[in-house]
mmCIF file of C-alpha atoms in Angstrom:
data_model
loop_
_atom_site.group_PDB
_atom_site.id
_atom_site.type_symbol
_atom_site.label_atom_id
_atom_site.label_comp_id
_atom_site.label_asym_id
_atom_site.label_seq_id
_atom_site.Cartn_x
_atom_site.Cartn_y
_atom_site.Cartn_z
ATOM 1 C CA UNK A 1 106.130 105.629 81.991
ATOM 2 C CA UNK A 2 105.801 105.894 85.742
ATOM 3 C CA UNK A 3 103.009 108.492 85.431
ATOM 4 C CA UNK A 4 100.856 106.101 83.506
ATOM 5 C CA UNK A 5 101.708 103.274 86.231
ATOM 6 C CA UNK A 6 101.078 105.783 88.975
ATOM 7 C CA UNK A 7 97.798 106.629 87.380
ATOM 8 C CA UNK A 8 96.768 103.001 86.957
ATOM 9 C CA UNK A 9 97.584 102.453 90.718
ATOM 10 C CA UNK A 10 95.560 105.294 91.912
ATOM 11 C CA UNK A 11 92.572 104.361 89.596
ATOM 12 C CA UNK A 12 92.602 100.730 90.908
ATOM 13 C CA UNK A 13 92.406 102.365 94.426
ATOM 14 C CA UNK A 14 89.180 104.292 93.614
ATOM 15 C CA UNK A 15 87.202 101.989 95.914
ATOM 16 C CA UNK A 16 89.220 103.322 98.893
ATOM 17 C CA UNK A 17 89.792 106.783 98.494
ATOM 18 C CA UNK A 18 86.294 107.533 96.667
ATOM 19 C CA UNK A 19 84.771 106.907 100.201
ATOM 20 C CA UNK A 20 86.110 110.521 101.269
ATOM 21 C CA UNK A 21 83.941 111.781 98.591
ATOM 22 C CA UNK A 22 80.620 110.163 99.500
ATOM 23 C CA UNK A 23 77.874 112.488 101.064
ATOM 24 C CA UNK A 24 76.900 109.961 103.571
ATOM 25 C CA UNK A 25 80.464 109.910 105.287
ATOM 26 C CA UNK A 26 79.970 110.707 108.730
ATOM 27 C CA UNK A 27 83.283 111.489 110.655
ATOM 28 C CA UNK A 28 81.309 112.189 113.634
ATOM 29 C CA UNK A 29 80.474 108.572 114.231
ATOM 30 C CA UNK A 30 84.235 107.393 114.076
ATOM 31 C CA UNK A 31 86.070 106.545 117.090
ATOM 32 C CA UNK A 32 88.387 109.681 117.072
ATOM 33 C CA UNK A 33 86.918 111.848 114.352
ATOM 34 C CA UNK A 34 85.326 114.370 116.647
ATOM 35 C CA UNK A 35 88.501 114.900 118.467
ATOM 36 C CA UNK A 36 90.589 115.467 115.512
ATOM 37 C CA UNK A 37 88.136 117.822 113.869
ATOM 38 C CA UNK A 38 87.516 119.875 117.040
ATOM 39 C CA UNK A 39 91.592 120.029 117.292
ATOM 40 C CA UNK A 40 91.713 121.324 113.554
ATOM 41 C CA UNK A 41 88.875 124.000 114.408
ATOM 42 C CA UNK A 42 90.638 125.030 117.503
ATOM 43 C CA UNK A 43 94.047 125.508 115.815
ATOM 44 C CA UNK A 44 92.363 127.399 113.090
ATOM 45 C CA UNK A 45 91.022 129.956 115.766
ATOM 46 C CA UNK A 46 94.347 129.938 117.405
ATOM 47 C CA UNK A 47 95.931 130.980 114.206
ATOM 48 C CA UNK A 48 93.187 133.734 113.583
ATOM 49 C CA UNK A 49 93.843 135.472 117.021
ATOM 50 C CA UNK A 50 97.739 135.235 116.474
ATOM 51 C CA UNK A 51 100.101 134.179 113.629
ATOM 52 C CA UNK A 52 102.156 131.844 115.933
ATOM 53 C CA UNK A 53 102.685 128.137 116.578
ATOM 54 C CA UNK A 54 99.825 127.379 119.099
ATOM 55 C CA UNK A 55 100.237 125.284 122.176
ATOM 56 C CA UNK A 56 97.196 126.177 124.196
ATOM 57 C CA UNK A 57 93.561 125.376 122.890
ATOM 58 C CA UNK A 58 91.665 127.751 124.935
ATOM 59 C CA UNK A 59 87.985 126.232 123.655
ATOM 60 C CA UNK A 60 88.880 122.727 124.436
ATOM 61 C CA UNK A 61 87.484 121.004 127.880
ATOM 62 C CA UNK A 62 84.183 123.126 128.034
ATOM 63 C CA UNK A 63 86.240 126.540 127.986
ATOM 64 C CA UNK A 64 89.033 125.492 130.637
ATOM 65 C CA UNK A 65 91.410 124.782 127.615
ATOM 66 C CA UNK A 66 94.085 122.342 127.383
ATOM 67 C CA UNK A 67 97.864 122.639 125.994
ATOM 68 C CA UNK A 68 96.890 119.664 123.432
ATOM 69 C CA UNK A 69 99.276 120.980 120.825
ATOM 70 C CA UNK A 70 102.002 120.823 123.221
ATOM 71 C CA UNK A 71 101.906 117.224 123.394
ATOM 72 C CA UNK A 72 100.399 115.669 120.452
ATOM 73 C CA UNK A 73 102.150 115.728 116.979
ATOM 74 C CA UNK A 74 100.756 118.725 115.231
ATOM 75 C CA UNK A 75 101.812 118.349 111.523
ATOM 76 C CA UNK A 76 98.516 116.787 110.215
ATOM 77 C CA UNK A 77 96.450 119.896 111.807
ATOM 78 C CA UNK A 78 98.976 122.291 110.266
ATOM 79 C CA UNK A 79 98.280 120.548 107.044
ATOM 80 C CA UNK A 80 94.698 120.818 107.329
ATOM 81 C CA UNK A 81 94.907 124.483 108.493
ATOM 82 C CA UNK A 82 96.687 125.284 105.259
ATOM 83 C CA UNK A 83 93.781 123.972 103.354
ATOM 84 C CA UNK A 84 91.450 125.883 105.186
ATOM 85 C CA UNK A 85 93.526 128.849 104.190
ATOM 86 C CA UNK A 86 92.765 128.035 100.594
ATOM 87 C CA UNK A 87 88.941 128.050 101.281
ATOM 88 C CA UNK A 88 87.879 124.722 102.488
ATOM 89 C CA UNK A 89 85.854 124.259 105.373
ATOM 90 C CA UNK A 90 87.605 121.968 108.230
ATOM 91 C CA UNK A 91 85.328 119.161 107.210
ATOM 92 C CA UNK A 92 86.439 119.328 103.601
ATOM 93 C CA UNK A 93 89.969 119.993 104.800
ATOM 94 C CA UNK A 94 89.927 116.791 106.583
ATOM 95 C CA UNK A 95 88.411 114.776 103.639
ATOM 96 C CA UNK A 96 91.214 116.403 101.295
ATOM 97 C CA UNK A 97 93.867 115.518 103.395
ATOM 98 C CA UNK A 98 92.558 112.121 103.820
ATOM 99 C CA UNK A 99 92.777 111.593 100.027
ATOM 100 C CA UNK A 100 96.325 112.952 100.016
ATOM 101 C CA UNK A 101 97.306 110.537 102.654
ATOM 102 C CA UNK A 102 96.038 107.552 100.779
ATOM 103 C CA UNK A 103 97.707 108.691 97.622
ATOM 104 C CA UNK A 104 101.093 109.455 99.440
ATOM 105 C CA UNK A 105 101.009 105.618 100.931
ATOM 106 C CA UNK A 106 100.206 104.000 97.469
ATOM 107 C CA UNK A 107 102.807 106.130 95.657
ATOM 108 C CA UNK A 108 105.504 105.901 98.227
ATOM 109 C CA UNK A 109 105.264 101.987 98.297
ATOM 110 C CA UNK A 110 105.126 102.097 94.550
ATOM 111 C CA UNK A 111 108.530 103.895 94.567
ATOM 112 C CA UNK A 112 110.289 102.119 97.208
ATOM 113 C CA UNK A 113 109.449 98.660 95.620
ATOM 114 C CA UNK A 114 110.131 99.898 92.346
ATOM 115 C CA UNK A 115 113.487 101.292 93.059
ATOM 116 C CA UNK A 116 114.856 98.643 95.314
ATOM 117 C CA UNK A 117 113.650 95.785 93.323
ATOM 118 C CA UNK A 118 115.169 97.216 90.174
ATOM 119 C CA UNK A 119 118.423 97.625 91.790
ATOM 120 C CA UNK A 120 118.842 94.109 92.987
ATOM 121 C CA UNK A 121 117.115 92.279 90.054
ATOM 122 C CA UNK A 122 118.101 94.427 87.357
ATOM 123 C CA UNK A 123 114.593 94.885 85.918
ATOM 124 C CA UNK A 124 112.362 97.958 86.534
ATOM 125 C CA UNK A 125 109.221 96.256 87.026
ATOM 126 C CA UNK A 126 105.887 98.019 87.245
ATOM 127 C CA UNK A 127 103.775 95.175 87.987
ATOM 128 C CA UNK A 128 105.001 94.295 91.367
ATOM 129 C CA UNK A 129 105.267 97.954 92.487
ATOM 130 C CA UNK A 130 101.752 98.616 91.511
ATOM 131 C CA UNK A 131 100.821 95.453 93.346
ATOM 132 C CA UNK A 132 102.660 96.735 96.499
ATOM 133 C CA UNK A 133 100.859 99.882 96.426
ATOM 134 C CA UNK A 134 97.433 98.211 96.323
ATOM 135 C CA UNK A 135 98.480 95.676 98.939
ATOM 136 C CA UNK A 136 99.516 98.738 101.377
ATOM 137 C CA UNK A 137 96.400 100.484 100.848
ATOM 138 C CA UNK A 138 94.050 97.513 101.039
ATOM 139 C CA UNK A 139 95.315 96.167 104.282
ATOM 140 C CA UNK A 140 92.634 97.414 106.428
ATOM 141 C CA UNK A 141 94.691 98.865 109.134
ATOM 142 C CA UNK A 142 96.853 101.709 107.635
ATOM 143 C CA UNK A 143 93.989 103.660 105.811
ATOM 144 C CA UNK A 144 90.503 101.905 105.931
ATOM 145 C CA UNK A 145 90.876 101.437 109.754
ATOM 146 C CA UNK A 146 92.578 104.505 110.301
ATOM 147 C CA UNK A 147 90.317 106.874 108.296
ATOM 148 C CA UNK A 148 87.094 105.294 107.863
ATOM 149 C CA UNK A 149 86.453 103.526 111.453
ATOM 150 C CA UNK A 150 88.842 105.595 113.633
ATOM 151 C CA UNK A 151 89.098 108.591 111.608
ATOM 152 C CA UNK A 152 92.620 109.065 113.153
ATOM 153 C CA UNK A 153 94.136 111.401 110.531
ATOM 154 C CA UNK A 154 97.629 111.673 111.960
ATOM 155 C CA UNK A 155 97.960 108.350 112.308
ATOM 156 C CA UNK A 156 96.928 107.475 108.527
ATOM 157 C CA UNK A 157 98.993 110.283 107.211
ATOM 158 C CA UNK A 158 102.105 108.749 109.326
ATOM 159 C CA UNK A 159 101.349 105.564 107.546
ATOM 160 C CA UNK A 160 101.342 107.458 104.365
ATOM 161 C CA UNK A 161 104.671 108.816 105.016
ATOM 162 C CA UNK A 162 106.082 105.681 106.117
ATOM 163 C CA UNK A 163 107.156 104.239 102.849
ATOM 164 C CA UNK A 164 108.867 107.571 101.755
ATOM 165 C CA UNK A 165 110.812 107.279 104.876
ATOM 166 C CA UNK A 166 112.258 103.917 104.346
ATOM 167 C CA UNK A 167 113.066 104.971 100.647
ATOM 168 C CA UNK A 168 115.004 107.685 102.260
ATOM 169 C CA UNK A 169 116.829 105.625 104.483
ATOM 170 C CA UNK A 170 117.548 103.196 101.531
ATOM 171 C CA UNK A 171 119.108 106.169 99.822
ATOM 172 C CA UNK A 172 121.332 107.296 102.485
ATOM 173 C CA UNK A 173 122.728 103.811 102.793
ATOM 174 C CA UNK A 174 123.598 103.812 99.170
ATOM 175 C CA UNK A 175 124.467 107.385 98.336
ATOM 176 C CA UNK A 176 127.815 108.307 96.713
ATOM 177 C CA UNK A 177 129.576 111.532 95.871
ATOM 178 C CA UNK A 178 129.444 114.819 97.883
ATOM 179 C CA UNK A 179 126.428 116.270 96.139
ATOM 180 C CA UNK A 180 124.317 113.211 96.359
ATOM 181 C CA UNK A 181 125.278 112.584 99.868
ATOM 182 C CA UNK A 182 124.255 115.931 101.121
ATOM 183 C CA UNK A 183 120.965 115.848 99.149
ATOM 184 C CA UNK A 184 120.020 112.427 100.772
ATOM 185 C CA UNK A 185 120.968 113.531 104.317
ATOM 186 C CA UNK A 186 118.882 116.457 104.052
ATOM 187 C CA UNK A 187 115.803 114.602 102.318
ATOM 188 C CA UNK A 188 116.168 112.063 105.011
ATOM 189 C CA UNK A 189 116.251 114.402 107.768
ATOM 190 C CA UNK A 190 113.284 116.195 106.487
ATOM 191 C CA UNK A 191 111.017 113.113 106.049
ATOM 192 C CA UNK A 192 112.151 111.791 109.370
ATOM 193 C CA UNK A 193 111.190 115.017 110.878
ATOM 194 C CA UNK A 194 107.704 115.024 109.152
ATOM 195 C CA UNK A 195 107.009 111.574 110.379
ATOM 196 C CA UNK A 196 107.770 112.634 114.000
ATOM 197 C CA UNK A 197 105.856 115.651 113.943
ATOM 198 C CA UNK A 198 102.736 113.847 112.341
ATOM 199 C CA UNK A 199 102.424 110.617 114.540
ATOM 200 C CA UNK A 200 104.781 109.829 117.248
ATOM 201 C CA UNK A 201 103.903 106.014 117.347
ATOM 202 C CA UNK A 202 104.140 105.746 113.363
ATOM 203 C CA UNK A 203 107.649 107.401 113.917
ATOM 204 C CA UNK A 204 108.483 104.283 116.178
ATOM 205 C CA UNK A 205 107.200 102.052 113.664
ATOM 206 C CA UNK A 206 109.591 103.863 110.900
ATOM 207 C CA UNK A 207 112.726 103.561 113.182
ATOM 208 C CA UNK A 208 111.784 99.710 113.799
ATOM 209 C CA UNK A 209 111.373 99.153 109.948
ATOM 210 C CA UNK A 210 114.603 101.101 109.380
ATOM 211 C CA UNK A 211 116.444 98.960 111.665
ATOM 212 C CA UNK A 212 115.254 95.932 109.622
ATOM 213 C CA UNK A 213 116.106 97.569 106.524
ATOM 214 C CA UNK A 214 119.504 98.446 107.586
ATOM 215 C CA UNK A 215 119.862 94.730 108.946
ATOM 216 C CA UNK A 216 119.227 93.537 105.309
ATOM 217 C CA UNK A 217 121.836 95.707 104.107
ATOM 218 C CA UNK A 218 124.308 94.413 106.590
ATOM 219 C CA UNK A 219 123.402 90.654 105.226
ATOM 220 C CA UNK A 220 124.212 91.557 101.854
ATOM 221 C CA UNK A 221 127.270 93.679 102.368
ATOM 222 C CA UNK A 222 130.272 93.630 104.893
ATOM 223 C CA UNK A 223 129.817 96.399 107.822
ATOM 224 C CA UNK A 224 132.683 98.638 106.148
ATOM 225 C CA UNK A 225 130.671 99.285 103.106
ATOM 226 C CA UNK A 226 127.527 99.965 104.913
ATOM 227 C CA UNK A 227 129.371 102.064 107.732
ATOM 228 C CA UNK A 228 129.319 105.077 105.732
ATOM 229 C CA UNK A 229 125.367 104.890 105.051
ATOM 230 C CA UNK A 230 124.962 104.459 109.038
ATOM 231 C CA UNK A 231 126.739 107.606 109.459
ATOM 232 C CA UNK A 232 124.798 109.670 107.140
ATOM 233 C CA UNK A 233 121.453 108.272 108.715
ATOM 234 C CA UNK A 234 123.271 109.408 112.032
ATOM 235 C CA UNK A 235 123.725 112.772 110.485
ATOM 236 C CA UNK A 236 120.248 112.989 109.286
ATOM 237 C CA UNK A 237 118.789 111.917 112.706
ATOM 238 C CA UNK A 238 120.659 114.815 114.155
ATOM 239 C CA UNK A 239 119.198 117.271 111.774
ATOM 240 C CA UNK A 240 115.794 115.920 112.212
ATOM 241 C CA UNK A 241 116.110 116.203 115.832
ATOM 242 C CA UNK A 242 116.938 119.877 115.476
ATOM 243 C CA UNK A 243 114.023 120.354 113.150
ATOM 244 C CA UNK A 244 111.464 118.767 115.729
ATOM 245 C CA UNK A 245 112.778 120.300 118.857
ATOM 246 C CA UNK A 246 110.265 123.273 118.863
ATOM 247 C CA UNK A 247 107.677 120.464 119.560
ATOM 248 C CA UNK A 248 109.751 117.524 121.310
ATOM 249 C CA UNK A 249 111.351 119.765 123.917
ATOM 250 C CA UNK A 250 108.141 121.023 125.656
ATOM 251 C CA UNK A 251 106.692 117.461 125.182
ATOM 252 C CA UNK A 252 109.726 115.951 126.892
ATOM 253 C CA UNK A 253 110.018 118.561 129.928
ATOM 254 C CA UNK A 254 106.769 119.599 130.508
ATOM 255 C CA UNK A 255 104.789 116.551 130.296
ATOM 256 C CA UNK A 256 104.957 116.278 134.322
ATOM 257 C CA UNK A 257 102.761 119.532 134.678
ATOM 258 C CA UNK A 258 99.658 117.527 133.223
ATOM 259 C CA UNK A 259 100.641 114.182 134.433
ATOM 260 C CA UNK A 260 100.574 112.492 131.152
ATOM 261 C CA UNK A 261 101.702 109.327 132.882
ATOM 262 C CA UNK A 262 98.182 108.828 133.767
ATOM 263 C CA UNK A 263 96.602 109.227 130.548
ATOM 264 C CA UNK A 264 94.807 106.031 129.417
ATOM 265 C CA UNK A 265 93.209 105.750 126.265
ATOM 266 C CA UNK A 266 89.518 103.963 126.505
ATOM 267 C CA UNK A 267 90.718 101.141 124.100
ATOM 268 C CA UNK A 268 87.613 98.766 124.832
ATOM 269 C CA UNK A 269 85.569 99.615 121.929
ATOM 270 C CA UNK A 270 88.857 99.642 119.859
ATOM 271 C CA UNK A 271 89.061 95.915 120.947
ATOM 272 C CA UNK A 272 85.778 94.925 120.077
ATOM 273 C CA UNK A 273 86.598 96.180 116.598
ATOM 274 C CA UNK A 274 89.253 93.682 116.001
ATOM 275 C CA UNK A 275 88.020 90.566 114.004
ATOM 276 C CA UNK A 276 88.320 87.155 114.988
ATOM 277 C CA UNK A 277 90.103 85.510 112.358
ATOM 278 C CA UNK A 278 88.621 82.015 112.421
ATOM 279 C CA UNK A 279 85.692 80.417 114.114
ATOM 280 C CA UNK A 280 81.918 79.843 113.732
ATOM 281 C CA UNK A 281 80.668 82.608 116.230
ATOM 282 C CA UNK A 282 81.062 86.413 116.532
ATOM 283 C CA UNK A 283 81.380 87.767 120.213
ATOM 284 C CA UNK A 284 78.448 90.063 121.041
ATOM 285 C CA UNK A 285 79.678 93.659 121.621
ATOM 286 C CA UNK A 286 79.419 94.777 125.022
ATOM 287 C CA UNK A 287 79.258 98.263 124.279
ATOM 288 C CA UNK A 288 76.543 97.896 121.602
ATOM 289 C CA UNK A 289 74.694 94.873 122.900
ATOM 290 C CA UNK A 290 71.676 95.424 120.655
ATOM 291 C CA UNK A 291 73.716 95.819 117.334
ATOM 292 C CA UNK A 292 74.559 93.078 114.766
ATOM 293 C CA UNK A 293 78.077 91.945 115.961
ATOM 294 C CA UNK A 294 78.956 91.043 112.143
ATOM 295 C CA UNK A 295 80.064 87.747 110.931
ATOM 296 C CA UNK A 296 83.031 85.792 112.418
ATOM 297 C CA UNK A 297 85.985 85.525 109.947
ATOM 298 C CA UNK A 298 88.795 87.552 108.892
ATOM 299 C CA UNK A 299 87.098 88.621 105.682
ATOM 300 C CA UNK A 300 83.555 90.238 105.160
ATOM 301 C CA UNK A 301 82.217 88.325 102.126
ATOM 302 C CA UNK A 302 80.094 90.725 101.029
ATOM 303 C CA UNK A 303 81.264 92.085 97.522
ATOM 304 C CA UNK A 304 81.130 95.640 98.732
ATOM 305 C CA UNK A 305 82.708 96.893 102.126
ATOM 306 C CA UNK A 306 79.812 97.430 104.926
ATOM 307 C CA UNK A 307 81.258 100.686 106.012
ATOM 308 C CA UNK A 308 79.651 101.807 109.345
ATOM 309 C CA UNK A 309 77.811 104.675 108.122
ATOM 310 C CA UNK A 310 75.956 102.585 105.533
ATOM 311 C CA UNK A 311 74.160 100.189 107.865
ATOM 312 C CA UNK A 312 72.854 101.961 111.151
ATOM 313 C CA UNK A 313 72.582 98.630 112.949
ATOM 314 C CA UNK A 314 76.232 97.485 112.076
ATOM 315 C CA UNK A 315 78.764 97.996 114.490
ATOM 316 C CA UNK A 316 81.218 95.195 113.877
ATOM 317 C CA UNK A 317 85.147 94.508 113.318
ATOM 318 C CA UNK A 318 86.599 96.106 110.317
ATOM 319 C CA UNK A 319 87.115 93.558 107.641
ATOM 320 C CA UNK A 320 88.500 93.756 104.032
ATOM 321 C CA UNK A 321 85.245 93.030 101.822
ATOM 322 C CA UNK A 322 85.437 90.322 99.102
ATOM 323 C CA UNK A 323 86.479 92.806 96.460
ATOM 324 C CA UNK A 324 89.305 94.012 98.349
ATOM 325 C CA UNK A 325 90.266 90.134 99.605
ATOM 326 C CA UNK A 326 90.124 89.059 95.935
ATOM 327 C CA UNK A 327 92.315 91.936 94.806
ATOM 328 C CA UNK A 328 94.885 91.473 97.605
ATOM 329 C CA UNK A 329 95.090 87.638 97.313
ATOM 330 C CA UNK A 330 95.560 87.809 93.660
ATOM 331 C CA UNK A 331 98.183 90.760 93.883
ATOM 332 C CA UNK A 332 100.102 88.613 96.437
ATOM 333 C CA UNK A 333 99.718 85.350 94.272
ATOM 334 C CA UNK A 334 101.340 87.393 91.403
ATOM 335 C CA UNK A 335 104.194 88.507 93.391
ATOM 336 C CA UNK A 336 104.873 84.975 94.789
ATOM 337 C CA UNK A 337 104.878 83.659 91.360
ATOM 338 C CA UNK A 338 107.079 86.285 90.184
ATOM 339 C CA UNK A 339 109.621 85.630 93.102
ATOM 340 C CA UNK A 340 109.624 81.909 92.850
ATOM 341 C CA UNK A 341 110.375 82.328 88.978
ATOM 342 C CA UNK A 342 113.259 84.826 89.537
ATOM 343 C CA UNK A 343 114.718 82.643 92.316
ATOM 344 C CA UNK A 344 114.619 79.881 90.052
ATOM 345 C CA UNK A 345 116.296 81.839 87.200
ATOM 346 C CA UNK A 346 118.966 83.159 89.472
ATOM 347 C CA UNK A 347 119.705 79.614 90.591
ATOM 348 C CA UNK A 348 119.958 78.324 86.969
ATOM 349 C CA UNK A 349 122.100 81.279 85.761
ATOM 350 C CA UNK A 350 124.490 80.381 88.801
ATOM 351 C CA UNK A 351 124.869 77.033 87.509
ATOM 352 C CA UNK A 352 125.415 77.721 83.684
ATOM 353 C CA UNK A 353 127.462 80.929 84.018
ATOM 354 C CA UNK A 354 130.672 80.174 86.260
ATOM 355 C CA UNK A 355 131.504 83.207 88.286
ATOM 356 C CA UNK A 356 128.081 84.594 88.973
ATOM 357 C CA UNK A 357 128.242 86.262 92.153
ATOM 358 C CA UNK A 358 125.973 84.691 94.975
ATOM 359 C CA UNK A 359 124.159 87.016 97.188
ATOM 360 C CA UNK A 360 123.231 86.399 100.703
ATOM 361 C CA UNK A 361 119.506 86.780 99.879
ATOM 362 C CA UNK A 362 118.032 85.648 96.589
ATOM 363 C CA UNK A 363 117.523 88.826 94.086
ATOM 364 C CA UNK A 364 113.944 88.439 93.906
ATOM 365 C CA UNK A 365 113.284 88.582 97.928
ATOM 366 C CA UNK A 366 112.635 92.423 97.954
ATOM 367 C CA UNK A 367 109.529 92.183 96.057
ATOM 368 C CA UNK A 368 108.104 89.831 98.451
ATOM 369 C CA UNK A 369 108.047 92.922 100.988
ATOM 370 C CA UNK A 370 104.531 94.005 100.086
ATOM 371 C CA UNK A 371 103.203 90.396 100.861
ATOM 372 C CA UNK A 372 104.810 90.665 104.366
ATOM 373 C CA UNK A 373 103.408 94.083 104.868
ATOM 374 C CA UNK A 374 99.856 92.974 103.986
ATOM 375 C CA UNK A 375 100.076 90.131 106.321
ATOM 376 C CA UNK A 376 101.356 92.032 109.298
ATOM 377 C CA UNK A 377 98.704 95.143 108.642
ATOM 378 C CA UNK A 378 95.936 92.259 108.481
ATOM 379 C CA UNK A 379 97.162 91.130 111.869
ATOM 380 C CA UNK A 380 96.865 94.403 113.538
ATOM 381 C CA UNK A 381 92.951 94.083 112.476
ATOM 382 C CA UNK A 382 92.474 90.771 114.338
ATOM 383 C CA UNK A 383 92.076 89.436 118.115
ATOM 384 C CA UNK A 384 95.723 87.895 117.618
ATOM 385 C CA UNK A 385 97.209 91.239 118.285
ATOM 386 C CA UNK A 386 94.882 92.286 121.056
ATOM 387 C CA UNK A 387 97.665 92.100 123.561
ATOM 388 C CA UNK A 388 99.563 94.966 121.646
ATOM 389 C CA UNK A 389 96.674 97.299 121.610
ATOM 390 C CA UNK A 390 95.806 96.773 125.225
ATOM 391 C CA UNK A 391 99.323 97.236 126.496
ATOM 392 C CA UNK A 392 100.965 99.745 123.768
ATOM 393 C CA UNK A 393 98.010 101.980 122.674
ATOM 394 C CA UNK A 394 98.355 105.483 123.903
#
């Protein structure tokens, strides 16, 4: 049963999500935690004064106020406010939403791999789907870096929505029948709007990923058969645009009033958090010259992760621990073995059974996606992608 598989997946991810429950978790010491906690609190005050969508935070910037909610995607803050309405404090609401974010990313990746691979291979495998969820969460950037180093809740939540968005895109490309067509269009529109309202850069990543996904469908099928699916996606995009208009229109039309083009993020500290993949020396941190810069290499080979709040003198690049690295590499090796075995079986079947259709891509290729995701997310944590952070960070 999928419920059992999902329970196993979440249990295996205990080393990641349980950190949110630790009493020594200090979000104030992270890069962005203070800003997001203050925004949640400011929005909570605004809702208490008037039950309306707040745009101006009057208590920010030493009482001068700032229209932060007019220009920053607000959905993660709305979610936190909903939790505070249930009795949680701002601090606990942040932590609870962080756990939900990890669970969303893990289960979404599980569903994406389970559904797409079973459609192509004919086998509803649970092991590759569980491995995919583990790989996505254990890759440092989406959740470990975003939640525990940066405390960037909106971006982490965007990473949690991303697999569900890709699954919605996939269903739009394949929907048939009036009922299922309308349902898939609306679901894709709501998820797409949610991604846009959660984190704009994650939405850009979602659009790029969806474009690649559409390209894979075009490789395997002729354009006429995919054309209706693309039209469904366009319709979903139009509906999503209407759903986010209340936030997007002020952002697009009023940006000149606050000179958004002059805003530059201080990313020097962020660049120093990038790990040097190979080498024998770790560069000394300019921002913290007296602190231990950590060890060189892409993995911190201590068995448990050196979380920033655990070692006061440690301010070093975020890396997977030995436990996470071994788990991720084992899952990747298992996926590769399964993929190669099925490619061999598919080739043998075509030789022995005349008339077996030949697809443009081997039928086992989709389950290789998690390995690629792991590689991309790992690279975002290394100095190999420093030029991307330096030139495209908000």
